[in-house]
Amino acid sequence: MDIGSIKVMLANYFKYCFSRSEAFYELNPNALLQPSEDFDFRKLKIENAGELRYANLSNLKIRDLSFLRQLGNLDTLVLSNNAITKLTDLEACPLLKSLDLSHNEISQLHGLAALKQLNYLDLSHNEITSMDSLRLL
């Protein structure tokens, strides 16, 4: 099976997910990214991205979270096993209830205070040196 047919199967899977009543998005990075390629949300060309409620974007070498500005209705976000160092643009997702940031390179927790509805947060396996920002949650 070549990479082109895998991408077609993956696109059909996404169409199925979007046809469900809950907006759901789970990305298999092995079918989309070359080993040296960085994640670019724009390349996914997701219609109605602002309506998504669940997104699993783990293992994609994500560094920049600016794409979150397009995902304001998320209530569950999985960003584990990426290259995230700063928690920027999380305020664009005020409905988040569950956030998995495990296995990244996060050292400071600034940016979490805006997540008033958050009830699950996984920050395991990061480089956090101070928990002061957690008091604001």
C-alpha positions as semicolon CSV with decimal commas, in nm:
position;residue;x (nm);y (nm);z (nm)
1;M;0,000;0,000;0,000
2;D;0,147;0,336;-0,100
3;I;0,125;0,664;0,096
4;G;-0,131;0,806;-0,151
5;S;-0,385;0,534;-0,082
6;I;-0,326;0,568;0,292
7;K;-0,406;0,939;0,267
8;V;-0,727;0,861;0,076
9;M;-0,832;0,610;0,343
10;L;-0,749;0,865;0,611
11;A;-0,956;1,132;0,433
12;N;-1,251;0,892;0,417
13;Y;-1,213;0,821;0,789
14;F;-1,224;1,196;0,862
15;K;-1,539;1,233;0,650
16;Y;-1,696;0,958;0,860
17;C;-1,593;1,131;1,182
18;F;-1,734;1,464;1,067
19;S;-2,062;1,302;0,968
20;R;-2,121;1,197;1,328
21;S;-2,326;1,421;1,556
22;E;-2,026;1,510;1,772
23;A;-1,739;1,681;1,598
24;F;-1,446;1,445;1,639
25;Y;-1,095;1,460;1,497
26;E;-0,814;1,213;1,543
27;L;-0,505;1,236;1,330
28;N;-0,270;0,953;1,246
29;P;0,063;1,129;1,193
30;N;0,227;0,831;1,027
31;A;0,004;0,873;0,725
32;L;0,052;1,247;0,687
33;L;0,396;1,362;0,791
34;Q;0,733;1,282;0,651
35;P;0,997;1,220;0,922
36;S;1,149;1,568;0,880
37;E;0,823;1,759;0,826
38;D;0,682;1,999;1,088
39;F;0,313;2,014;1,170
40;D;0,110;2,276;0,982
41;F;-0,260;2,286;1,074
42;R;-0,347;2,472;0,752
43;K;-0,241;2,172;0,544
44;L;-0,515;1,962;0,703
45;K;-0,784;2,177;0,536
46;I;-1,049;2,084;0,790
47;E;-1,391;2,224;0,707
48;N;-1,577;2,366;1,006
49;A;-1,273;2,333;1,231
50;G;-1,436;2,577;1,472
51;E;-1,708;2,319;1,543
52;L;-1,472;2,044;1,658
53;R;-1,520;1,930;2,016
54;Y;-1,249;1,661;2,032
55;A;-0,906;1,660;1,872
56;N;-0,620;1,416;1,914
57;L;-0,311;1,580;1,768
58;S;-0,048;1,371;1,944
59;N;0,287;1,268;1,796
60;L;0,293;1,546;1,534
61;K;0,602;1,744;1,637
62;I;0,379;2,043;1,718
63;R;0,570;2,341;1,860
64;D;0,337;2,634;1,796
65;L;-0,019;2,637;1,931
66;S;-0,144;2,934;1,726
67;F;-0,372;2,698;1,529
68;L;-0,587;2,672;1,845
69;R;-0,741;3,009;1,752
70;Q;-0,945;2,817;1,495
71;L;-1,068;2,554;1,744
72;G;-1,268;2,755;1,997
73;N;-1,530;2,486;2,067
74;L;-1,296;2,208;2,178
75;D;-1,377;2,041;2,507
76;T;-1,111;1,769;2,478
77;L;-0,764;1,819;2,334
78;V;-0,479;1,568;2,324
79;L;-0,140;1,718;2,242
80;S;0,083;1,450;2,394
81;N;0,423;1,357;2,254
82;N;0,494;1,679;2,068
83;A;0,759;1,950;2,099
84;I;0,553;2,213;2,283
85;T;0,755;2,447;2,503
86;K;0,506;2,732;2,569
87;L;0,135;2,726;2,645
88;T;0,030;3,008;2,415
89;D;-0,315;3,054;2,262
90;L;-0,490;2,818;2,504
91;E;-0,728;3,102;2,592
92;A;-0,876;3,054;2,243
93;C;-1,033;2,730;2,375
94;P;-1,229;2,843;2,683
95;L;-1,455;2,535;2,676
96;L;-1,171;2,287;2,732
97;K;-1,253;2,033;3,002
98;S;-0,977;1,783;2,928
99;L;-0,623;1,869;2,816
100;D;-0,338;1,621;2,769
101;L;0,001;1,789;2,732
102;S;0,208;1,495;2,849
103;H;0,546;1,417;2,697
104;N;0,634;1,764;2,572
105;E;0,904;2,017;2,662
106;I;0,696;2,252;2,877
107;S;0,881;2,425;3,160
108;Q;0,640;2,707;3,254
109;L;0,266;2,680;3,306
110;H;0,165;3,031;3,202
111;G;-0,147;3,025;2,988
112;L;-0,362;2,785;3,187
113;A;-0,553;3,044;3,393
114;A;-0,804;3,115;3,115
115;L;-0,925;2,753;3,117
116;K;-1,199;2,792;3,376
117;Q;-1,384;2,471;3,281
118;L;-1,077;2,246;3,286
119;N;-1,121;1,940;3,508
120;Y;-0,852;1,709;3,364
121;L;-0,495;1,816;3,293
122;D;-0,201;1,584;3,218
123;L;0,138;1,752;3,230
124;S;0,341;1,441;3,305
125;H;0,683;1,397;3,147
126;N;0,758;1,764;3,089
127;E;1,029;1,997;3,222
128;I;0,815;2,185;3,474
129;T;1,013;2,356;3,749
130;S;0,737;2,550;3,928
131;M;0,372;2,473;3,998
132;D;0,281;2,834;4,087
133;S;0,058;2,881;3,783
134;L;-0,158;2,585;3,881
135;R;-0,294;2,781;4,176
136;L;-0,475;3,007;3,929
137;L;-0,688;2,720;3,797
